[in-house]
Coordinates of C-alpha atoms and ligand atoms in Angstrom, one line a residue:
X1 CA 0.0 0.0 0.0
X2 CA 1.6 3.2 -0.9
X3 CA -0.1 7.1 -1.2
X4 CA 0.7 9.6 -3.4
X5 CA 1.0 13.4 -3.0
X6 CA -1.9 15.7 -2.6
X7 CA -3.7 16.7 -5.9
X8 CA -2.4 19.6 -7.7
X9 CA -5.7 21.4 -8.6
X10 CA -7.3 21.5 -5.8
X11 CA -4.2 22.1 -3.6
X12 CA -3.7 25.4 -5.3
X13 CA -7.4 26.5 -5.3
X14 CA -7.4 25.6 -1.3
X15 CA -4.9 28.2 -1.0
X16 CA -6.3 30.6 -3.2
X17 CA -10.1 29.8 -2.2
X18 CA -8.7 30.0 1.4
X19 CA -6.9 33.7 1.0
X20 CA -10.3 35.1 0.0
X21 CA -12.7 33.6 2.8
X22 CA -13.2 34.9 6.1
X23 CA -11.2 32.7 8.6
X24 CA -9.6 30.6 8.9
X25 CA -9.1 27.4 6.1
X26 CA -7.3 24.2 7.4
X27 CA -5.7 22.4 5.0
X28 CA -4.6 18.6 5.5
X29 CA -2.4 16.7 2.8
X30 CA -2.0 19.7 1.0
X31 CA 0.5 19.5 -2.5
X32 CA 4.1 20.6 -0.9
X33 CA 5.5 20.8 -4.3
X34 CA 7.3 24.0 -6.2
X35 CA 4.2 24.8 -8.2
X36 CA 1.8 24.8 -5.2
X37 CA 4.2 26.7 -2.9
X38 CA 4.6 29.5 -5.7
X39 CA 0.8 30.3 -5.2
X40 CA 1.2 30.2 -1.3
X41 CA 4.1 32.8 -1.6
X42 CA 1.7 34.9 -4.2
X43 CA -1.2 34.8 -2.1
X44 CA 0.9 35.9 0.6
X45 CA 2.1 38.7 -1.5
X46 CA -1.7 39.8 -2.2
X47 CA -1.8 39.6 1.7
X48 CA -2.9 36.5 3.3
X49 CA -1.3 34.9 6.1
X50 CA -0.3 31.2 5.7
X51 CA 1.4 29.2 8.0
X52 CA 1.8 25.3 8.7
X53 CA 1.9 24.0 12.0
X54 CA 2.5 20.1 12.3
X55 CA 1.0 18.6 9.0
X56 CA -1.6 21.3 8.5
X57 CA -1.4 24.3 6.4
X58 CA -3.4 27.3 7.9
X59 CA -4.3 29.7 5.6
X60 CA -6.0 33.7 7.0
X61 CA -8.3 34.9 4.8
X62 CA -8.4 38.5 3.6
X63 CA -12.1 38.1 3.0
X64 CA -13.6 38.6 -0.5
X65 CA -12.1 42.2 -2.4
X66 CA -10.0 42.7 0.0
X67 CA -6.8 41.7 -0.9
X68 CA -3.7 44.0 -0.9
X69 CA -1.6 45.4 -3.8
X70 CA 1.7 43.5 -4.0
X71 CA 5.2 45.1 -3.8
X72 CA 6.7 42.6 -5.2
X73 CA 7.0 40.8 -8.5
X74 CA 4.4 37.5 -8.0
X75 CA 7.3 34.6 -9.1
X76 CA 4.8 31.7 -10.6
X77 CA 8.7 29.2 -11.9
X78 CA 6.9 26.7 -13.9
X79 CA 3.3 26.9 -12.9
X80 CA 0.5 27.5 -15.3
X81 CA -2.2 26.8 -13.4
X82 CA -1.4 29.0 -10.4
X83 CA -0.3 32.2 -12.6
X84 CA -3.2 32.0 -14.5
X85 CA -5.6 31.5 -11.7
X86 CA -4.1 34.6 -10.0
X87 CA -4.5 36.5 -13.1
X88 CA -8.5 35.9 -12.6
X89 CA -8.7 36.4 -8.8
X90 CA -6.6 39.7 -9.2
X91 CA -8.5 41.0 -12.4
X92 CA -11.0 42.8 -10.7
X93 CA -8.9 44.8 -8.5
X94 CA -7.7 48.4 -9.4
X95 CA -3.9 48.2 -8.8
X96 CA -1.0 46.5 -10.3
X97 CA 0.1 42.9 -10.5
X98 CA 3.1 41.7 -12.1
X99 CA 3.7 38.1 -13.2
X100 CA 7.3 36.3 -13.7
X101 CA 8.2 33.0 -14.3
X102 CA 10.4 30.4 -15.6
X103 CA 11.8 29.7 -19.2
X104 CA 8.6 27.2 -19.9
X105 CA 5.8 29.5 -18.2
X106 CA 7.3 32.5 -19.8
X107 CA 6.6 30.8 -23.3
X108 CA 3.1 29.7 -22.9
X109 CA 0.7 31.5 -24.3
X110 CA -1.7 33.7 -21.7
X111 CA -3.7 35.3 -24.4
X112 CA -6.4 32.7 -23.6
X113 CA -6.9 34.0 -20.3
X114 CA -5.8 37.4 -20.5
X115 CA -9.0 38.3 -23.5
X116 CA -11.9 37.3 -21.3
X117 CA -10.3 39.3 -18.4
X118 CA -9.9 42.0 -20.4
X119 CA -13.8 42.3 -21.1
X120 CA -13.7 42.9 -17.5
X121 CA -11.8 46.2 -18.5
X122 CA -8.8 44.7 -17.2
X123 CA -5.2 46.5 -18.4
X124 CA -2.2 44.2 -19.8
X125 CA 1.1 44.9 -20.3
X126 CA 2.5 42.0 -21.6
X127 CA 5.9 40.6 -23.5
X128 CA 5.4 39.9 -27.2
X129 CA 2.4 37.4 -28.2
X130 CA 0.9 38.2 -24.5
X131 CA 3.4 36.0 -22.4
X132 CA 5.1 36.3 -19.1
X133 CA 6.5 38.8 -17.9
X134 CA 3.2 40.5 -17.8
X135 CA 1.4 43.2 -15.5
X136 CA -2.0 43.6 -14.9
X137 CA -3.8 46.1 -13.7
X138 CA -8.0 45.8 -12.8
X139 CA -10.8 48.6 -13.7
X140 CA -12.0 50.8 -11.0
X141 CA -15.6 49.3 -12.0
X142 CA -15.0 46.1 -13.5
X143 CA -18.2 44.5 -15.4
X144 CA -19.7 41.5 -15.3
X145 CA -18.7 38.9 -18.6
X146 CA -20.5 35.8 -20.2
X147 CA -17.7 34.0 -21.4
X148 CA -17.5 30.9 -24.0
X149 CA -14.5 29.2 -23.4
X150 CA -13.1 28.4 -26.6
X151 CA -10.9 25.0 -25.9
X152 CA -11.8 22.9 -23.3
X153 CA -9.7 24.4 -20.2
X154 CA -10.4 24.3 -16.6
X155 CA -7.8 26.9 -16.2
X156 CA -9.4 29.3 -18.7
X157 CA -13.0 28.7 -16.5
X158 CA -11.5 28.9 -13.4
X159 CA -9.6 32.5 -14.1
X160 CA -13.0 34.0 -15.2
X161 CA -15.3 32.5 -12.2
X162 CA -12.4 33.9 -9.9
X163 CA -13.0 37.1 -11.5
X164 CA -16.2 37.2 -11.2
X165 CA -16.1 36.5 -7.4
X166 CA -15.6 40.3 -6.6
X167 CA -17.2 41.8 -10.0
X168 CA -20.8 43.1 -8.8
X169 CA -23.6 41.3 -10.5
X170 CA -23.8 37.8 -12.2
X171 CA -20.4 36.6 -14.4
X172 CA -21.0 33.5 -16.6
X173 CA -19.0 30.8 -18.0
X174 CA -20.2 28.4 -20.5
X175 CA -18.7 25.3 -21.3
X176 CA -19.4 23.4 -24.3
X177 CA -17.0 20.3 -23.1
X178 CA -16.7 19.9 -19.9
X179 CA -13.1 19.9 -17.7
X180 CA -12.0 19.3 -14.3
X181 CA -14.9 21.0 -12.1
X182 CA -12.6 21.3 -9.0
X183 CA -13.0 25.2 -8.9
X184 CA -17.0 24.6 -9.0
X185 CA -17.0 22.1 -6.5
X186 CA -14.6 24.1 -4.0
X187 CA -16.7 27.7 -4.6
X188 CA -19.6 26.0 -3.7
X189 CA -18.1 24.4 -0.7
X190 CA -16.8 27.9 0.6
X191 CA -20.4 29.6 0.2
X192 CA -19.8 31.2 -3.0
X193 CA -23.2 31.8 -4.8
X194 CA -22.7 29.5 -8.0
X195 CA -25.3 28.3 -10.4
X196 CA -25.1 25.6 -12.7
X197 CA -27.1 24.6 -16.0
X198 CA -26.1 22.2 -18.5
X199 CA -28.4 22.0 -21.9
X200 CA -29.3 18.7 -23.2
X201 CA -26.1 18.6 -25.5
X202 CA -23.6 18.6 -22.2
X203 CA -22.9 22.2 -22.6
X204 CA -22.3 24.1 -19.2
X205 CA -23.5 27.4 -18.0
X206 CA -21.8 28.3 -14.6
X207 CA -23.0 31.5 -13.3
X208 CA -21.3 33.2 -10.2
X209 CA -22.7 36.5 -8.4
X210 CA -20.4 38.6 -7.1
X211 CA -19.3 39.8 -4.1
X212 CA -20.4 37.6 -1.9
X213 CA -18.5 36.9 1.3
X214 CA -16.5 32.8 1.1
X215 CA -16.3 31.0 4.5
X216 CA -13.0 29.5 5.7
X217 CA -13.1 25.4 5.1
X218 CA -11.5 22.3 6.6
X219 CA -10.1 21.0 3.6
X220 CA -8.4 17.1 3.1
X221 CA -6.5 17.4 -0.2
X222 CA -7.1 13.6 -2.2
X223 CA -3.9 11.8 -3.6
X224 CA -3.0 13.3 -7.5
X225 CA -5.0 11.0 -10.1
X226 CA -2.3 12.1 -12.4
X227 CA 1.1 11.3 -10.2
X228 CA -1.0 8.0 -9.3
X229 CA -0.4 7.7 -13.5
X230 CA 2.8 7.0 -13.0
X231 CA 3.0 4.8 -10.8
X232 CA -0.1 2.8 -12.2
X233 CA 1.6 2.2 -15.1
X234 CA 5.1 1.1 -13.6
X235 CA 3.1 -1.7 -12.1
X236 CA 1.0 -2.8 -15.4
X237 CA 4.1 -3.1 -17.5
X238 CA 7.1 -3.8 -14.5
X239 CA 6.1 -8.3 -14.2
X240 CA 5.2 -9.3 -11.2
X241 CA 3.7 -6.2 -9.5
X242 CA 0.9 -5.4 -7.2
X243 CA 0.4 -1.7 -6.1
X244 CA -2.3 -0.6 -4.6
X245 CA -2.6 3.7 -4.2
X246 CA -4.7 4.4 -1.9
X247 CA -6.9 7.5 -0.9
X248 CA -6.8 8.7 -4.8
X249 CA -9.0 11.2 -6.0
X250 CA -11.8 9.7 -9.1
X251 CA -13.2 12.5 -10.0
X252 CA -14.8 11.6 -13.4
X253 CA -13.3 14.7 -14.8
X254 CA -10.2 13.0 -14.1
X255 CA -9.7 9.0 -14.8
X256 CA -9.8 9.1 -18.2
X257 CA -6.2 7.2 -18.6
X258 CA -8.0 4.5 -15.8
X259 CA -10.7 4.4 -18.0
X260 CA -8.1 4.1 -21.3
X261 CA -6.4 1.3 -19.2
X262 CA -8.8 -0.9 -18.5
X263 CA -9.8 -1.1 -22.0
X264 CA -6.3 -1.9 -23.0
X265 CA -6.6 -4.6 -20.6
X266 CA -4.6 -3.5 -17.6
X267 CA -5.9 -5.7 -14.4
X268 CA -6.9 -2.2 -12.5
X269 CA -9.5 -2.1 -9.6
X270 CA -10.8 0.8 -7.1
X271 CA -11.3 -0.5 -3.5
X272 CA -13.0 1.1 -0.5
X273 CA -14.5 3.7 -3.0
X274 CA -15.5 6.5 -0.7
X275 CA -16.7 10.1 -0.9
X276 CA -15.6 13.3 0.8
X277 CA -15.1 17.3 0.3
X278 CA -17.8 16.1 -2.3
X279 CA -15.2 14.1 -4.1
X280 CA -15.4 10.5 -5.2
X281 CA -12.1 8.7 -3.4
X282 CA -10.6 5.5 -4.0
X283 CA -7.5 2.9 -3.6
X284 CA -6.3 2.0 -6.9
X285 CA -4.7 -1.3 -7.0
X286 CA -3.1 -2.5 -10.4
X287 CA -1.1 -6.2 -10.9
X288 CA 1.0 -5.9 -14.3
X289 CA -0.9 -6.9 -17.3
X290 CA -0.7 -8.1 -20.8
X291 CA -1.8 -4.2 -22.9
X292 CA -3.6 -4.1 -25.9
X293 CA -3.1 -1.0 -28.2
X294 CA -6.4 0.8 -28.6
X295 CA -8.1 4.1 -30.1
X296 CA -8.1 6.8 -27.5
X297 CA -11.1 9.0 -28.6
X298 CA -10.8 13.2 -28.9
X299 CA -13.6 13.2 -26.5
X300 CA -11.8 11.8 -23.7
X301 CA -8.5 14.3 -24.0
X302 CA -9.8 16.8 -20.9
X303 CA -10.3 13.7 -18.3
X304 CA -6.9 13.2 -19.0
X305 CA -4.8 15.8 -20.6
X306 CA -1.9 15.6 -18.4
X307 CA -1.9 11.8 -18.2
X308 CA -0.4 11.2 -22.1
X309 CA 3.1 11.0 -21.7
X310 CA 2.6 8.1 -19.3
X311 CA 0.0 6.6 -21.6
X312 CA 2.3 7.0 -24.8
X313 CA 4.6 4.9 -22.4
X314 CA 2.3 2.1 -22.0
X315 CA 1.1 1.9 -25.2
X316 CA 4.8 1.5 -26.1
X317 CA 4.5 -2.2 -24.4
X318 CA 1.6 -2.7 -25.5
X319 CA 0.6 -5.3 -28.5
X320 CA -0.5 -3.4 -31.8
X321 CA -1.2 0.2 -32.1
X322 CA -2.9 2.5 -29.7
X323 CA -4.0 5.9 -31.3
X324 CA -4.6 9.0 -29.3
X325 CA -6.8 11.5 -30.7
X326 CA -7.6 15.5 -30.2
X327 CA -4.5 16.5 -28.5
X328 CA -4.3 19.7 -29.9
X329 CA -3.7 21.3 -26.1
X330 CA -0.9 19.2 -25.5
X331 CA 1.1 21.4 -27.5
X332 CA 0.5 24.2 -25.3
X333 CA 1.3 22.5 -21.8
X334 CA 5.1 23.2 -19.7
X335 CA 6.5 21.8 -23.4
X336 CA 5.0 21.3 -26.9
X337 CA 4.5 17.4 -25.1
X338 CA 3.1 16.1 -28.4
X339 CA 6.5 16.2 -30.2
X340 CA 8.2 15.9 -27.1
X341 CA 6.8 12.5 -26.0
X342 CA 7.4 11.3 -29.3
X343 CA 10.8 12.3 -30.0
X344 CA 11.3 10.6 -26.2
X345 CA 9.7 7.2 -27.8
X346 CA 11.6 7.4 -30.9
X347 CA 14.8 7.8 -28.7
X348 CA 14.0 4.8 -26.7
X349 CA 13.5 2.8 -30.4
X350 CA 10.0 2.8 -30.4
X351 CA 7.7 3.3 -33.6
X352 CA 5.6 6.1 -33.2
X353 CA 3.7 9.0 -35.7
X354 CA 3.6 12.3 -34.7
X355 CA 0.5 14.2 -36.5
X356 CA -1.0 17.6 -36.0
X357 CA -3.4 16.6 -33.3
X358 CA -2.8 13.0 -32.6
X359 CA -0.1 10.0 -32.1
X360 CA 0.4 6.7 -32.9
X361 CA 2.4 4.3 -30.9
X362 CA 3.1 0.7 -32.2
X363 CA 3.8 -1.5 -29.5
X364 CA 6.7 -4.4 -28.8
X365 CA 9.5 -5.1 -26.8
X366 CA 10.8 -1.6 -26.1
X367 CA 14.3 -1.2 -26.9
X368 CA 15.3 1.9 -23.9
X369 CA 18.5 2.8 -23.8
X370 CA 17.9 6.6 -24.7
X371 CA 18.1 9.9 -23.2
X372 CA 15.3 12.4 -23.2
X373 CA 15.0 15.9 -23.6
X374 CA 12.3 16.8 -20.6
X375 CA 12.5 20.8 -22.2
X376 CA 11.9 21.9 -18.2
X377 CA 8.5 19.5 -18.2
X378 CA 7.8 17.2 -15.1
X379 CA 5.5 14.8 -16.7
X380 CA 8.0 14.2 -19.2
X381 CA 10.6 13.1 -16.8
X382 CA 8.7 11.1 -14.9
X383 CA 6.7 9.0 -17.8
X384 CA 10.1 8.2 -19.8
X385 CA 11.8 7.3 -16.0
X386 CA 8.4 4.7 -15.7
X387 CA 9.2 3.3 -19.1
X388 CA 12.6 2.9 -17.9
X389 CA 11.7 0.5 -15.2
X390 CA 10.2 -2.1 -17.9
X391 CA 12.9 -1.1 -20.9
X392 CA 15.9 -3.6 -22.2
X393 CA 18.1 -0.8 -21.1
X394 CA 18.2 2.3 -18.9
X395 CA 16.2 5.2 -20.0
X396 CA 18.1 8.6 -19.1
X397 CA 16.3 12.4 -18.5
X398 CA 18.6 15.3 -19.3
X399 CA 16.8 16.9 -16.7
X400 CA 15.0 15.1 -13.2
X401 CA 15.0 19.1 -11.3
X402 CA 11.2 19.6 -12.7
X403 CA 9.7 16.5 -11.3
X404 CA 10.0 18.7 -7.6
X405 CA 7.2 21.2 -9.2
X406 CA 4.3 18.2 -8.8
X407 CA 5.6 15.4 -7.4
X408 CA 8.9 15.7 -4.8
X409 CA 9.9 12.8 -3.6
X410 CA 8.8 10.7 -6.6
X411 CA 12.4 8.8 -6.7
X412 CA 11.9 7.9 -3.1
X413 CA 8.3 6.4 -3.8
X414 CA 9.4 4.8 -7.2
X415 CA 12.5 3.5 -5.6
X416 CA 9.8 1.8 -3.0
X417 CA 8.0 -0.1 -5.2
X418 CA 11.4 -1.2 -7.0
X419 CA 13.0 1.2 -9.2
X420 CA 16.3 1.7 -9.5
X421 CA 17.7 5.1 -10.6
X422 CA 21.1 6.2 -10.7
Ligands
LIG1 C1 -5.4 22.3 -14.6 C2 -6.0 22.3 -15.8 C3 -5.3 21.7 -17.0 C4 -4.2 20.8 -16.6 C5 -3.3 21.5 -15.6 C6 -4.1 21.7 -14.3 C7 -6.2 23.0 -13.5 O1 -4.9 22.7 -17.9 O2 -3.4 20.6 -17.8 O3 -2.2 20.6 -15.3 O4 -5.8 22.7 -12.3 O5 -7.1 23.7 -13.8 P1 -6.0 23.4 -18.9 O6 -7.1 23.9 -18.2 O7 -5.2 24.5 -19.6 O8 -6.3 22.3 -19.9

């Protein structure tokens, strides 16, 4: 039995949902990773107190509109989804915020969330193509949007409800695909006045009224479906295993590759399935298995858009092809990680077919033996380690210092259930 870290979402949206409320929130198992502690050190820059005493985090809420203007620069290093959820929660104030970060963050594009907020009459000051280093600077009377979101992006809906927490009157998002509701779930667990309407086609209308005052929340973070990836699939393709994960968040936003497993055949089961914080919970358990390549359909891409680097790995041992579909987004993530993962697989020998929006992995004994470029990404790393563990040879990473920006400590736990890295 083994756990993994806290889950990355909501670990960030604690803090942030917690340096809004009024109290104080409580946070157990909270994500002690690079990417989670850059939003703690933000929201203490925007004023909040946070503290940890034994294993819980303790966060003091500033109450809703009433954070402070930051003297300092708000340093997100690699994380997307904490700078770009700041960049909604601070829209609607009327004073400066300026966002750094590293080489990867400062290359993805924040256009995406920058336009909506900017219908708020939100002021940007951005580096060339709207990226990082930016500053921001909220209307003395920002205005309510309705906003469609354009690609399916949780982060993209979360930066416009958090807006529209401290915009008077109703701000809207509609979501024609759904993502990871996290951000829903959490607002309405703090008091927020939410709304939400879906049409008969699945299309989303969540509506949040403004300016209403969040209560401080005891808060147990669940165990990161997508670090549980990697070690789920060590133990389908390592022989002999048996892992069980337990306490891992199934949030059907968020099992997709589970889901993409099983039908490759992968001997996977959820025990003691359990709810709480109004999130489905469960052990995973997984014995190594006998994979069959299979088609991996567009519609499945947001329940698990970080999870395909560890997927491409599996389907490398599986039998046959495996073809994953609508991954247009990848190409936007801490790397381009379409062509990254494949120029990883074809380093390691294995046949693969990189196209626009898709790949193709054809399955067999997988050669290893390579070194991979990670291009400062942490999944990357840590799906091409995994694949490592089951390869004829070694697989090397150019790079392991990212892995600490979701999952520190992932050598120790891999090393636990057998893998040797040197
Ligand atoms: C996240 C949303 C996803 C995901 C990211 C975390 C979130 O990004 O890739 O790792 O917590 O909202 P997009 O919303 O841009 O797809």
């Amino acid at each position: 039995m083994t756990r993994v870290p806290g889950d990355k979402s909501i670990s960030h949206r604690s803090l942030i949902l917690g340096a809004i409320a009024d109290g104080e929130t409580r946070i157990e198992r909270l994500l002690e990773s690079d990417d989670v502690m850059a939003t703690a050190g933000a929201m203490r820059a925007l004023g909040a107190h946070i503290r940890k005493e034994d294993d819980t985090w303790l966060v003091s809420g500033m109450g809703n509109g009433s954070l402070l203007e930051p003297n300092e620069s708000l340093d997100f290093g690699n994380a997307g989804t904490g700078s770009r959820l700041t960049m909604g929660l601070v829209a609607p104030y009327d004073f400066p915020v300026n966002f750094v970060g590293d080489a990867s963050l400062s290359s993805r594009p924040m256009g995406r969330i920058l336009d909506p907020l900017r219908e708020t009459g939100m002021q940007v000051n951005a580096a060339e193509g709207d990226r990082l280093p930016l500053t921001v600077h909220g209307a003395p009377l920002p205005v309510p949007i309705t906003y469609r979101v354009p690609v399916a992006s949780a982060q993209i809906k979360s930066a416009v409800l958090l807006a529209g927490l401290n915009i008077a009157g109703k701000t809207t998002v509609i979501e024609p695909v759904m993502t990871r509701d996290h951000t829903e779930k959490m607002l309405a667990g703090f008091g927020a006045d939410i709304a939400i309407a879906t049409d008969d086609d699945g299309t989303r209308h969540i509506t949040v009224t403004g300016q209403v005052d969040l209560n401080a929340q005891n808060i147990t973070v669940p165990g990161d479906p997508s670090s549980a990836s990697f070690a789920v699939v060590a133990g389908l393709i390592t022989p002999g295993s048996d892992i069980t994960i337990k306490d891992v968040l199934l949030n059907p936003t968020r099992t997709g590759l589970f889901e993409t497993l099983v039908e490759m055949g992968a001997d996977l089961s959820i025990e003691n399935r359990h709810q709480s914080g109004g999130e489905d919970i469960g052990d995973v358990r997984v014995r190594s298995s006998n994979l069959t390549g299979v088609t991996v359909p567009a519609e499945r891409a947001p329940s698990m858009i970080d999870e395909y680097p560890v997927l491409a790995v599996a389907a490398s041992f599986a039998k046959g092809e495996t073809h994953m579909l609508g991954l247009d987004e990848l190409r936007v993530k801490e790397c381009d990680r379409l062509a990254v993962t494949a120029r990883g697989l074809e380093a390691n020998g294995v046949d693969c077919t990189e196209g626009k929006d898709n790949l193709l992995v054809r399955g067999g004994p997988v050669a290893g033996g390579g070194v991979v470029e990670t291009h400062l990404d942490h999944r990357i790393a840590m799906a091409f380690l995994v694949m490592g563990m089951a390869a004829a040879k070694p697989v090397t990473a150019d790079d392991i210092t990212m892995i600490a920006t979701s999952f520190p400590r992932f050598t120790d736990l891999m090393s636990s259930l057998g893998a040797r890295f040197s």
